[in-house]
PDB file of C-alpha atoms in Angstrom:
ATOM      1  CA  MET A   1     -27.528  97.933 -12.282  1.00 37.00           C
ATOM      2  CA  GLY A   2     -24.288  96.064 -13.119  1.00 38.00           C
ATOM      3  CA  SER A   3     -23.367  96.419 -16.761  1.00 38.00           C
ATOM      4  CA  LYS A   4     -25.735  99.356 -17.360  1.00 43.00           C
ATOM      5  CA  SER A   5     -23.869 101.448 -14.828  1.00 52.00           C
ATOM      6  CA  THR A   6     -20.494 101.180 -16.559  1.00 58.00           C
ATOM      7  CA  LYS A   7     -21.716 101.394 -20.120  1.00 60.00           C
ATOM      8  CA  GLY A   8     -21.566 105.163 -20.109  1.00 84.00           C
ATOM      9  CA  LEU A   9     -18.639 105.441 -17.709  1.00 88.00           C
ATOM     10  CA  LEU A  10     -16.135 106.780 -20.252  1.00 90.00           C
ATOM     11  CA  GLU A  11     -18.640 109.348 -21.499  1.00 92.00           C
ATOM     12  CA  ILE A  12     -19.360 110.396 -17.888  1.00 91.00           C
ATOM     13  CA  ILE A  13     -15.632 110.812 -17.197  1.00 92.00           C
ATOM     14  CA  GLU A  14     -15.140 112.781 -20.402  1.00 95.00           C
ATOM     15  CA  GLN A  15     -18.088 115.102 -19.648  1.00 94.00           C
ATOM     16  CA  LYS A  16     -16.834 115.740 -16.087  1.00 93.00           C
ATOM     17  CA  ALA A  17     -13.339 116.529 -17.396  1.00 96.00           C
ATOM     18  CA  LEU A  18     -14.723 118.948 -19.994  1.00 97.00           C
ATOM     19  CA  LYS A  19     -16.833 120.630 -17.330  1.00 96.00           C
ATOM     20  CA  ASN A  20     -13.969 120.884 -14.805  1.00 95.00           C
ATOM     21  CA  ARG A  21     -11.093 121.718 -17.169  1.00 97.00           C
ATOM     22  CA  ALA A  22      -8.865 121.445 -14.099  1.00 97.00           C
ATOM     23  CA  ARG A  23      -5.185 122.393 -13.903  1.00 98.00           C
ATOM     24  CA  VAL A  24      -3.388 119.063 -14.146  1.00 98.00           C
ATOM     25  CA  ALA A  25       0.372 118.650 -13.610  1.00 98.00           C
ATOM     26  CA  ILE A  26       2.184 115.714 -15.229  1.00 98.00           C
ATOM     27  CA  GLY A  27       5.664 114.446 -14.343  1.00 98.00           C
ATOM     28  CA  VAL A  28       8.146 114.314 -17.228  1.00 97.00           C
ATOM     29  CA  ARG A  29      11.407 112.371 -17.404  1.00 96.00           C
ATOM     30  CA  ASN A  30      13.070 111.590 -20.759  1.00 95.00           C
ATOM     31  CA  PRO A  31      10.395 113.429 -22.771  1.00 95.00           C
ATOM     32  CA  THR A  32       9.419 111.958 -26.138  1.00 95.00           C
ATOM     33  CA  PRO A  33       7.391 113.588 -28.908  1.00 96.00           C
ATOM     34  CA  LYS A  34       4.686 110.916 -28.348  1.00 95.00           C
ATOM     35  CA  MET A  35       4.375 111.729 -24.647  1.00 95.00           C
ATOM     36  CA  LEU A  36       4.236 115.512 -25.112  1.00 97.00           C
ATOM     37  CA  LYS A  37       1.765 115.124 -27.987  1.00 97.00           C
ATOM     38  CA  SER A  38      -0.574 113.046 -25.771  1.00 96.00           C
ATOM     39  CA  ALA A  39      -0.438 115.745 -23.058  1.00 97.00           C
ATOM     40  CA  LYS A  40      -1.186 118.436 -25.661  1.00 98.00           C
ATOM     41  CA  GLU A  41      -4.107 116.367 -26.996  1.00 97.00           C
ATOM     42  CA  ALA A  42      -5.665 116.383 -23.509  1.00 98.00           C
ATOM     43  CA  GLN A  43      -5.434 120.186 -23.402  1.00 98.00           C
ATOM     44  CA  ASP A  44      -6.646 120.630 -26.998  1.00 98.00           C
ATOM     45  CA  ALA A  45      -9.657 118.401 -26.277  1.00 98.00           C
ATOM     46  CA  GLY A  46     -10.560 120.728 -23.387  1.00 98.00           C
ATOM     47  CA  TYR A  47     -10.085 118.151 -20.630  1.00 98.00           C
ATOM     48  CA  ALA A  48      -7.534 120.142 -18.662  1.00 98.00           C
ATOM     49  CA  HIS A  49      -4.994 122.941 -18.536  1.00 98.00           C
ATOM     50  CA  VAL A  50      -1.845 120.790 -18.602  1.00 98.00           C
ATOM     51  CA  VAL A  51       1.355 121.748 -16.774  1.00 98.00           C
ATOM     52  CA  LEU A  52       4.545 119.776 -17.549  1.00 98.00           C
ATOM     53  CA  ILE A  53       6.883 119.153 -14.591  1.00 98.00           C
ATOM     54  CA  GLY A  54      10.470 118.299 -15.528  1.00 98.00           C
ATOM     55  CA  ASP A  55      13.745 119.487 -17.049  1.00 98.00           C
ATOM     56  CA  LYS A  56      12.743 122.644 -18.968  1.00 98.00           C
ATOM     57  CA  GLN A  57      15.600 122.462 -21.491  1.00 97.00           C
ATOM     58  CA  GLU A  58      14.972 118.804 -22.265  1.00 97.00           C
ATOM     59  CA  ILE A  59      11.235 119.395 -22.727  1.00 98.00           C
ATOM     60  CA  GLU A  60      11.776 122.492 -24.881  1.00 97.00           C
ATOM     61  CA  SER A  61      14.304 120.678 -27.060  1.00 97.00           C
ATOM     62  CA  VAL A  62      11.567 118.146 -27.928  1.00 97.00           C
ATOM     63  CA  GLY A  63       9.137 121.043 -28.398  1.00 95.00           C
ATOM     64  CA  THR A  64       5.799 121.954 -26.786  1.00 96.00           C
ATOM     65  CA  GLU A  65       3.439 124.890 -26.285  1.00 96.00           C
ATOM     66  CA  LEU A  66       2.282 123.668 -22.855  1.00 98.00           C
ATOM     67  CA  GLU A  67       3.158 125.403 -19.586  1.00 98.00           C
ATOM     68  CA  ILE A  68       6.374 124.011 -18.042  1.00 98.00           C
ATOM     69  CA  ILE A  69       7.592 124.094 -14.450  1.00 98.00           C
ATOM     70  CA  GLY A  70      11.318 123.410 -14.632  1.00 98.00           C
ATOM     71  CA  THR A  71      12.822 120.990 -12.100  1.00 98.00           C
ATOM     72  CA  ASN A  72      15.314 118.130 -11.905  1.00 97.00           C
ATOM     73  CA  ASP A  73      13.112 116.426  -9.312  1.00 97.00           C
ATOM     74  CA  PRO A  74       9.564 116.009 -10.710  1.00 98.00           C
ATOM     75  CA  GLU A  75       8.959 113.237  -8.146  1.00 97.00           C
ATOM     76  CA  LYS A  76       9.160 115.789  -5.332  1.00 97.00           C
ATOM     77  CA  VAL A  77       7.576 118.764  -7.090  1.00 98.00           C
ATOM     78  CA  LEU A  78       4.351 116.935  -8.062  1.00 98.00           C
ATOM     79  CA  GLY A  79       3.441 116.469  -4.380  1.00 97.00           C
ATOM     80  CA  GLU A  80       4.398 120.049  -3.500  1.00 97.00           C
ATOM     81  CA  LEU A  81       2.228 121.473  -6.297  1.00 98.00           C
ATOM     82  CA  LEU A  82      -0.759 119.455  -5.090  1.00 97.00           C
ATOM     83  CA  ARG A  83      -0.240 120.511  -1.481  1.00 96.00           C
ATOM     84  CA  SER A  84       0.038 124.215  -2.423  1.00 97.00           C
ATOM     85  CA  LYS A  85      -3.104 123.906  -4.629  1.00 96.00           C
ATOM     86  CA  TYR A  86      -1.189 125.467  -7.550  1.00 96.00           C
ATOM     87  CA  VAL A  87      -2.676 122.583  -9.526  1.00 98.00           C
ATOM     88  CA  ASP A  88      -5.978 120.774  -8.983  1.00 98.00           C
ATOM     89  CA  ALA A  89      -4.651 117.331  -9.856  1.00 98.00           C
ATOM     90  CA  ALA A  90      -1.484 115.519 -10.878  1.00 98.00           C
ATOM     91  CA  VAL A  91      -0.540 112.560 -13.075  1.00 98.00           C
ATOM     92  CA  ARG A  92       2.694 110.640 -12.533  1.00 97.00           C
ATOM     93  CA  GLY A  93       3.543 110.459 -16.248  1.00 96.00           C
ATOM     94  CA  THR A  94       7.151 109.334 -16.651  1.00 95.00           C
ATOM     95  CA  ALA A  95       8.318 110.415 -13.189  1.00 96.00           C
ATOM     96  CA  LYS A  96       9.763 107.489 -11.192  1.00 94.00           C
ATOM     97  CA  ALA A  97       7.242 105.410  -9.235  1.00 90.00           C
ATOM     98  CA  SER A  98       8.875 104.893  -5.853  1.00 86.00           C
ATOM     99  CA  GLY A  99      10.196 108.458  -5.491  1.00 94.00           C
ATOM    100  CA  THR A 100       6.887 109.987  -6.556  1.00 96.00           C
ATOM    101  CA  LEU A 101       4.763 107.897  -4.195  1.00 93.00           C
ATOM    102  CA  SER A 102       7.027 108.306  -1.150  1.00 94.00           C
ATOM    103  CA  ASN A 103       7.238 112.090  -1.712  1.00 96.00           C
ATOM    104  CA  LEU A 104       3.472 112.223  -2.165  1.00 96.00           C
ATOM    105  CA  ARG A 105       2.945 110.426   1.136  1.00 94.00           C
ATOM    106  CA  LYS A 106       5.152 112.959   2.921  1.00 95.00           C
ATOM    107  CA  ALA A 107       3.894 116.118   1.175  1.00 96.00           C
ATOM    108  CA  LEU A 108       0.215 115.264   1.610  1.00 95.00           C
ATOM    109  CA  ASN A 109       0.571 113.648   5.024  1.00 93.00           C
ATOM    110  CA  GLN A 110      -0.890 110.282   3.985  1.00 91.00           C
ATOM    111  CA  ASP A 111      -0.126 107.155   6.047  1.00 87.00           C
ATOM    112  CA  GLN A 112      -0.937 104.737   3.290  1.00 86.00           C
ATOM    113  CA  LEU A 113      -1.707 105.123  -0.400  1.00 88.00           C
ATOM    114  CA  HIS A 114      -4.504 103.041  -1.928  1.00 92.00           C
ATOM    115  CA  ARG A 115      -4.644 102.935  -5.739  1.00 93.00           C
ATOM    116  CA  ILE A 116      -7.512 101.694  -7.895  1.00 95.00           C
ATOM    117  CA  ALA A 117      -6.818 101.183 -11.615  1.00 96.00           C
ATOM    118  CA  LEU A 118      -9.281 101.946 -14.407  1.00 95.00           C
ATOM    119  CA  LEU A 119      -8.888  99.429 -17.239  1.00 95.00           C
ATOM    120  CA  LEU A 120     -10.639  98.706 -20.524  1.00 94.00           C
ATOM    121  CA  THR A 121     -11.118  95.172 -21.826  1.00 95.00           C
ATOM    122  CA  SER A 122     -10.226  94.497 -25.478  1.00 94.00           C
ATOM    123  CA  GLU A 123     -13.957  95.016 -26.225  1.00 93.00           C
ATOM    124  CA  GLY A 124     -13.765  98.456 -24.630  1.00 91.00           C
ATOM    125  CA  LYS A 125     -15.670  97.700 -21.408  1.00 93.00           C
ATOM    126  CA  PRO A 126     -14.332  99.852 -18.566  1.00 94.00           C
ATOM    127  CA  PHE A 127     -13.849  98.495 -15.050  1.00 96.00           C
ATOM    128  CA  PHE A 128     -11.966  99.373 -11.891  1.00 97.00           C
ATOM    129  CA  ILE A 129      -9.581  96.924 -10.236  1.00 97.00           C
ATOM    130  CA  ALA A 130      -7.655  96.878  -6.953  1.00 97.00           C
ATOM    131  CA  PRO A 131      -5.203  96.184  -5.464  1.00 96.00           C
ATOM    132  CA  VAL A 132      -2.632  96.628  -8.263  1.00 93.00           C
ATOM    133  CA  GLY A 133       0.501  97.426  -6.232  1.00 89.00           C
ATOM    134  CA  ILE A 134       2.534  94.278  -5.530  1.00 88.00           C
ATOM    135  CA  ASP A 135       2.818  95.139  -1.839  1.00 87.00           C
ATOM    136  CA  GLU A 136      -0.861  96.058  -1.389  1.00 90.00           C
ATOM    137  CA  GLY A 137      -3.928  94.204  -0.162  1.00 91.00           C
ATOM    138  CA  ASP A 138      -2.329  91.422   1.847  1.00 90.00           C
ATOM    139  CA  GLU A 139      -4.415  92.007   4.955  1.00 93.00           C
ATOM    140  CA  LEU A 140      -8.174  91.487   5.169  1.00 94.00           C
ATOM    141  CA  ALA A 141      -8.705  94.960   6.666  1.00 94.00           C
ATOM    142  CA  ASP A 142      -6.700  96.461   3.785  1.00 94.00           C
ATOM    143  CA  LYS A 143      -8.903  94.743   1.190  1.00 96.00           C
ATOM    144  CA  ILE A 144     -12.030  96.118   2.847  1.00 96.00           C
ATOM    145  CA  ALA A 145     -10.426  99.596   2.958  1.00 94.00           C
ATOM    146  CA  PHE A 146      -9.728  99.322  -0.809  1.00 95.00           C
ATOM    147  CA  ILE A 147     -13.391  98.592  -1.451  1.00 96.00           C
ATOM    148  CA  ARG A 148     -14.705 101.310   0.875  1.00 95.00           C
ATOM    149  CA  LEU A 149     -12.423 104.005  -0.607  1.00 94.00           C
ATOM    150  CA  GLY A 150     -12.822 102.748  -4.175  1.00 96.00           C
ATOM    151  CA  VAL A 151     -16.610 102.760  -3.953  1.00 96.00           C
ATOM    152  CA  GLU A 152     -16.605 106.336  -2.681  1.00 92.00           C
ATOM    153  CA  HIS A 153     -14.440 107.425  -5.644  1.00 91.00           C
ATOM    154  CA  ILE A 154     -16.514 105.551  -8.234  1.00 91.00           C
ATOM    155  CA  ARG A 155     -19.649 107.225  -6.859  1.00 90.00           C
ATOM    156  CA  ARG A 156     -18.036 110.608  -7.626  1.00 85.00           C
ATOM    157  CA  PHE A 157     -18.793 109.853 -11.284  1.00 84.00           C
ATOM    158  CA  GLY A 158     -22.461 109.249 -10.507  1.00 82.00           C
ATOM    159  CA  VAL A 159     -21.978 105.519 -11.121  1.00 88.00           C
ATOM    160  CA  GLU A 160     -23.182 102.928  -8.604  1.00 91.00           C
ATOM    161  CA  PRO A 161     -20.371 100.428  -7.908  1.00 95.00           C
ATOM    162  CA  VAL A 162     -20.977  96.689  -8.229  1.00 96.00           C
ATOM    163  CA  VAL A 163     -18.100  94.807  -6.622  1.00 98.00           C
ATOM    164  CA  GLY A 164     -16.876  91.431  -7.883  1.00 98.00           C
ATOM    165  CA  VAL A 165     -14.591  89.729  -5.358  1.00 98.00           C
ATOM    166  CA  LEU A 166     -12.088  87.185  -6.726  1.00 98.00           C
ATOM    167  CA  SER A 167     -10.351  84.337  -4.917  1.00 97.00           C
ATOM    168  CA  GLY A 168      -7.830  81.639  -5.794  1.00 95.00           C
ATOM    169  CA  GLY A 169     -10.084  78.786  -6.948  1.00 94.00           C
ATOM    170  CA  ARG A 170     -13.634  77.512  -7.414  1.00 94.00           C
ATOM    171  CA  LEU A 171     -15.736  76.444  -4.436  1.00 91.00           C
ATOM    172  CA  GLY A 172     -15.291  72.829  -5.594  1.00 92.00           C
ATOM    173  CA  ASP A 173     -11.534  73.222  -5.059  1.00 91.00           C
ATOM    174  CA  LEU A 174     -11.912  73.495  -1.270  1.00 91.00           C
ATOM    175  CA  GLY A 175      -9.441  71.236   0.499  1.00 93.00           C
ATOM    176  CA  ARG A 176      -6.937  71.048  -2.363  1.00 94.00           C
ATOM    177  CA  ASN A 177      -4.628  73.799  -1.174  1.00 94.00           C
ATOM    178  CA  GLN A 178      -4.407  75.749   2.059  1.00 95.00           C
ATOM    179  CA  ARG A 179      -3.707  79.099   0.384  1.00 93.00           C
ATOM    180  CA  VAL A 180      -6.665  78.651  -1.992  1.00 95.00           C
ATOM    181  CA  ASP A 181      -8.930  77.701   0.928  1.00 96.00           C
ATOM    182  CA  GLN A 182      -7.916  80.876   2.727  1.00 95.00           C
ATOM    183  CA  THR A 183      -8.722  83.105  -0.274  1.00 96.00           C
ATOM    184  CA  LEU A 184     -12.139  81.432  -0.700  1.00 97.00           C
ATOM    185  CA  ALA A 185     -12.978  82.015   2.966  1.00 96.00           C
ATOM    186  CA  GLU A 186     -11.788  85.613   2.739  1.00 97.00           C
ATOM    187  CA  GLY A 187     -13.862  86.181  -0.405  1.00 97.00           C
ATOM    188  CA  ASP A 188     -17.061  85.123   1.386  1.00 97.00           C
ATOM    189  CA  PHE A 189     -16.194  87.183   4.448  1.00 97.00           C
ATOM    190  CA  ILE A 190     -15.427  90.338   2.426  1.00 97.00           C
ATOM    191  CA  VAL A 191     -18.672  90.104   0.430  1.00 98.00           C
ATOM    192  CA  ASN A 192     -20.744  89.760   3.604  1.00 97.00           C
ATOM    193  CA  ARG A 193     -18.980  92.710   5.224  1.00 97.00           C
ATOM    194  CA  ILE A 194     -19.372  95.084   2.276  1.00 96.00           C
ATOM    195  CA  ARG A 195     -23.005  94.109   1.696  1.00 97.00           C
ATOM    196  CA  GLU A 196     -23.595  95.246   5.288  1.00 96.00           C
ATOM    197  CA  MET A 197     -22.224  98.645   4.174  1.00 94.00           C
ATOM    198  CA  GLY A 198     -24.927  98.843   1.504  1.00 95.00           C
ATOM    199  CA  ILE A 199     -22.614  97.993  -1.396  1.00 96.00           C
ATOM    200  CA  GLU A 200     -23.695  95.526  -4.101  1.00 96.00           C
ATOM    201  CA  ALA A 201     -21.180  92.663  -4.166  1.00 97.00           C
ATOM    202  CA  LYS A 202     -20.700  89.039  -5.224  1.00 98.00           C
ATOM    203  CA  HIS A 203     -17.956  86.480  -4.684  1.00 98.00           C
ATOM    204  CA  HIS A 204     -17.038  85.187  -8.164  1.00 98.00           C
ATOM    205  CA  THR A 205     -14.266  82.845  -6.904  1.00 97.00           C
ATOM    206  CA  ILE A 206     -11.552  82.572  -9.619  1.00 97.00           C
ATOM    207  CA  LEU A 207     -14.016  83.214 -12.462  1.00 98.00           C
ATOM    208  CA  ILE A 208     -12.897  86.671 -13.578  1.00 97.00           C
ATOM    209  CA  GLU A 209     -14.729  86.118 -16.883  1.00 97.00           C
ATOM    210  CA  ASP A 210     -18.040  86.006 -14.961  1.00 97.00           C
ATOM    211  CA  ALA A 211     -17.093  88.859 -12.642  1.00 97.00           C
ATOM    212  CA  ILE A 212     -16.488  91.221 -15.568  1.00 96.00           C
ATOM    213  CA  LYS A 213     -20.030  90.622 -16.914  1.00 95.00           C
ATOM    214  CA  GLU A 214     -21.689  91.723 -13.686  1.00 95.00           C
ATOM    215  CA  SER A 215     -19.221  94.027 -11.902  1.00 96.00           C
ATOM    216  CA  ASN A 216     -17.635  97.402 -12.542  1.00 95.00           C
ATOM    217  CA  PHE A 217     -15.149  97.100  -9.652  1.00 97.00           C
ATOM    218  CA  ILE A 218     -13.066  93.937  -9.269  1.00 98.00           C
ATOM    219  CA  LEU A 219     -11.165  93.057  -6.102  1.00 98.00           C
ATOM    220  CA  ALA A 220      -8.182  90.781  -6.795  1.00 98.00           C
ATOM    221  CA  PRO A 221      -7.033  88.310  -4.088  1.00 96.00           C
ATOM    222  CA  ASP A 222      -3.865  90.382  -3.548  1.00 95.00           C
ATOM    223  CA  GLY A 223      -1.656  93.025  -5.182  1.00 95.00           C
ATOM    224  CA  ILE A 224       0.496  90.543  -7.099  1.00 96.00           C
ATOM    225  CA  SER A 225      -2.477  88.917  -8.854  1.00 97.00           C
ATOM    226  CA  GLY A 226      -4.047  92.353  -9.424  1.00 96.00           C
ATOM    227  CA  ASN A 227      -0.832  93.595 -11.021  1.00 94.00           C
ATOM    228  CA  LEU A 228      -0.660  90.482 -13.221  1.00 96.00           C
ATOM    229  CA  ILE A 229      -4.304  90.940 -14.331  1.00 97.00           C
ATOM    230  CA  PHE A 230      -3.506  94.565 -15.224  1.00 95.00           C
ATOM    231  CA  ARG A 231      -0.307  93.687 -17.132  1.00 93.00           C
ATOM    232  CA  THR A 232      -1.818  90.710 -18.957  1.00 96.00           C
ATOM    233  CA  LEU A 233      -4.816  92.717 -20.114  1.00 96.00           C
ATOM    234  CA  VAL A 234      -2.972  95.911 -21.085  1.00 92.00           C
ATOM    235  CA  PHE A 235       0.304  94.558 -22.494  1.00 91.00           C
ATOM    236  CA  LEU A 236      -0.759  91.177 -23.911  1.00 95.00           C
ATOM    237  CA  GLY A 237      -4.539  91.118 -24.185  1.00 94.00           C
ATOM    238  CA  GLY A 238      -5.379  94.162 -26.304  1.00 94.00           C
ATOM    239  CA  GLY A 239      -6.926  96.085 -23.404  1.00 94.00           C
ATOM    240  CA  ASP A 240      -5.976  99.536 -22.166  1.00 92.00           C
ATOM    241  CA  GLY A 241      -5.096 101.201 -18.870  1.00 92.00           C
ATOM    242  CA  MET A 242      -6.344 104.716 -18.191  1.00 92.00           C
ATOM    243  CA  GLY A 243      -4.416 105.194 -14.961  1.00 94.00           C
ATOM    244  CA  ALA A 244      -4.762 104.411 -11.266  1.00 94.00           C
ATOM    245  CA  PRO A 245      -6.164 107.167  -9.049  1.00 95.00           C
ATOM    246  CA  ILE A 246      -4.812 107.247  -5.493  1.00 95.00           C
ATOM    247  CA  LEU A 247      -7.802 107.293  -3.172  1.00 92.00           C
ATOM    248  CA  MET A 248      -7.496 110.512  -1.151  1.00 93.00           C
ATOM    249  CA  ASP A 249     -10.187 112.850   0.173  1.00 89.00           C
ATOM    250  CA  ASN A 250      -8.742 116.244  -0.699  1.00 91.00           C
ATOM    251  CA  TYR A 251      -6.184 115.601  -3.439  1.00 95.00           C
ATOM    252  CA  VAL A 252      -6.326 114.013  -6.882  1.00 96.00           C
ATOM    253  CA  PHE A 253      -3.360 112.007  -8.136  1.00 97.00           C
ATOM    254  CA  VAL A 254      -3.456 109.499 -11.000  1.00 97.00           C
ATOM    255  CA  ASP A 255      -0.649 106.964 -11.131  1.00 94.00           C
ATOM    256  CA  THR A 256       0.387 105.724 -14.570  1.00 92.00           C
ATOM    257  CA  SER A 257       2.620 103.032 -16.002  1.00 79.00           C
ATOM    258  CA  ARG A 258       5.716 104.301 -17.805  1.00 67.00           C
ATOM    259  CA  VAL A 259       5.346 101.580 -20.436  1.00 66.00           C
ATOM    260  CA  GLY A 260       2.407 102.970 -22.441  1.00 65.00           C
ATOM    261  CA  GLY A 261       3.644 106.478 -23.176  1.00 67.00           C
ATOM    262  CA  HIS A 262       0.150 107.835 -23.872  1.00 87.00           C
ATOM    263  CA  TYR A 263      -1.352 110.101 -21.202  1.00 95.00           C
ATOM    264  CA  THR A 264      -4.447 111.761 -22.698  1.00 96.00           C
ATOM    265  CA  LYS A 265      -6.891 109.457 -20.875  1.00 94.00           C
ATOM    266  CA  ALA A 266      -5.008 109.668 -17.559  1.00 96.00           C
ATOM    267  CA  ILE A 267      -5.150 113.491 -17.707  1.00 97.00           C
ATOM    268  CA  MET A 268      -8.869 113.314 -18.577  1.00 96.00           C
ATOM    269  CA  LEU A 269      -9.449 110.985 -15.594  1.00 95.00           C
ATOM    270  CA  ALA A 270      -7.506 113.277 -13.227  1.00 96.00           C
ATOM    271  CA  SER A 271      -9.488 116.337 -14.297  1.00 96.00           C
ATOM    272  CA  ALA A 272     -12.792 114.468 -13.932  1.00 94.00           C
ATOM    273  CA  LEU A 273     -11.963 113.413 -10.364  1.00 93.00           C
ATOM    274  CA  VAL A 274     -11.477 116.984  -9.130  1.00 93.00           C
ATOM    275  CA  ASP A 275     -14.290 117.882  -6.747  1.00 85.00           C
ATOM    276  CA  LYS A 276     -15.360 121.447  -7.467  1.00 69.00           C
ATOM    277  CA  SER A 277     -17.131 121.678  -4.116  1.00 64.00           C
ATOM    278  CA  ILE A 278     -13.822 121.631  -2.185  1.00 59.00           C
ATOM    279  CA  PRO A 279     -12.686 125.250  -1.582  1.00 53.00           C
ATOM    280  CA  GLY A 280      -9.637 126.240  -3.588  1.00 55.00           C
ATOM    281  CA  ASN A 281     -10.167 123.570  -6.235  1.00 54.00           C
ATOM    282  CA  VAL A 282     -10.475 124.201  -9.969  1.00 50.00           C
ATOM    283  CA  THR A 283      -9.017 127.395 -11.224  1.00 50.00           C
ATOM    284  CA  ASP A 284     -11.167 128.898 -13.920  1.00 45.00           C
ATOM    285  CA  GLU A 285      -9.078 129.380 -17.024  1.00 43.00           C
ATOM    286  CA  SER A 286     -11.777 130.717 -19.282  1.00 37.00           C
TER     287      SER A 286
END
């Protein structure tokens, strides 16, 4: 099912967003015309009803027709809006990373936040990757949790996940370096464990170029290498990042990098992830 299952992934996400048209809040600091235009494009396309969260005067001085909730602390308010169900989903936008995530953890009562990024290769092939936070995925149990939670979220789109596990070298490199040996052993162990859970998986060693042909969900050896893969692809390699959903049962939050400045796809992704079967979700705007 590998490549077939991701071929239509972007279309599936777009259709789900159009169907849901969820209320999506986005954090705004230092608003630019480009940023506000990308948020408006998401609303105009019918993906979501977009609510801007930030300094009302600053946002209005740049100019927008979107709904604004005025605050000097978007990092805190995003979590509160999700908890109160005033919005169905939230996108970090240009709110600060550390403040947003720590407030989110508190507001939504989450011990640990697992993020899975949705990237596009320069050829436009979409795939999920985790971990992408530099302090994530160091422990074996954490890596397996990333896969378990990630798989459940990917299945929300009606796509069957195929997991490609990466490690630090080829099998022929065994014995050259202790750290590499450890990642190779972990790669085999993880694949066996997740196959037992009924998830299709393969250990591709360091060969990310093979993994991308067969998998739609790539597990990096740790958060540092995952973050480097993300940055290399998006900022140097002509790829694109659509955002990184935080894997939670009852709330939808899409983390974004402040570097890109374009949020249409992240808003579309957030709206698509809203589960209409959960009571209180998706306010009907029409």
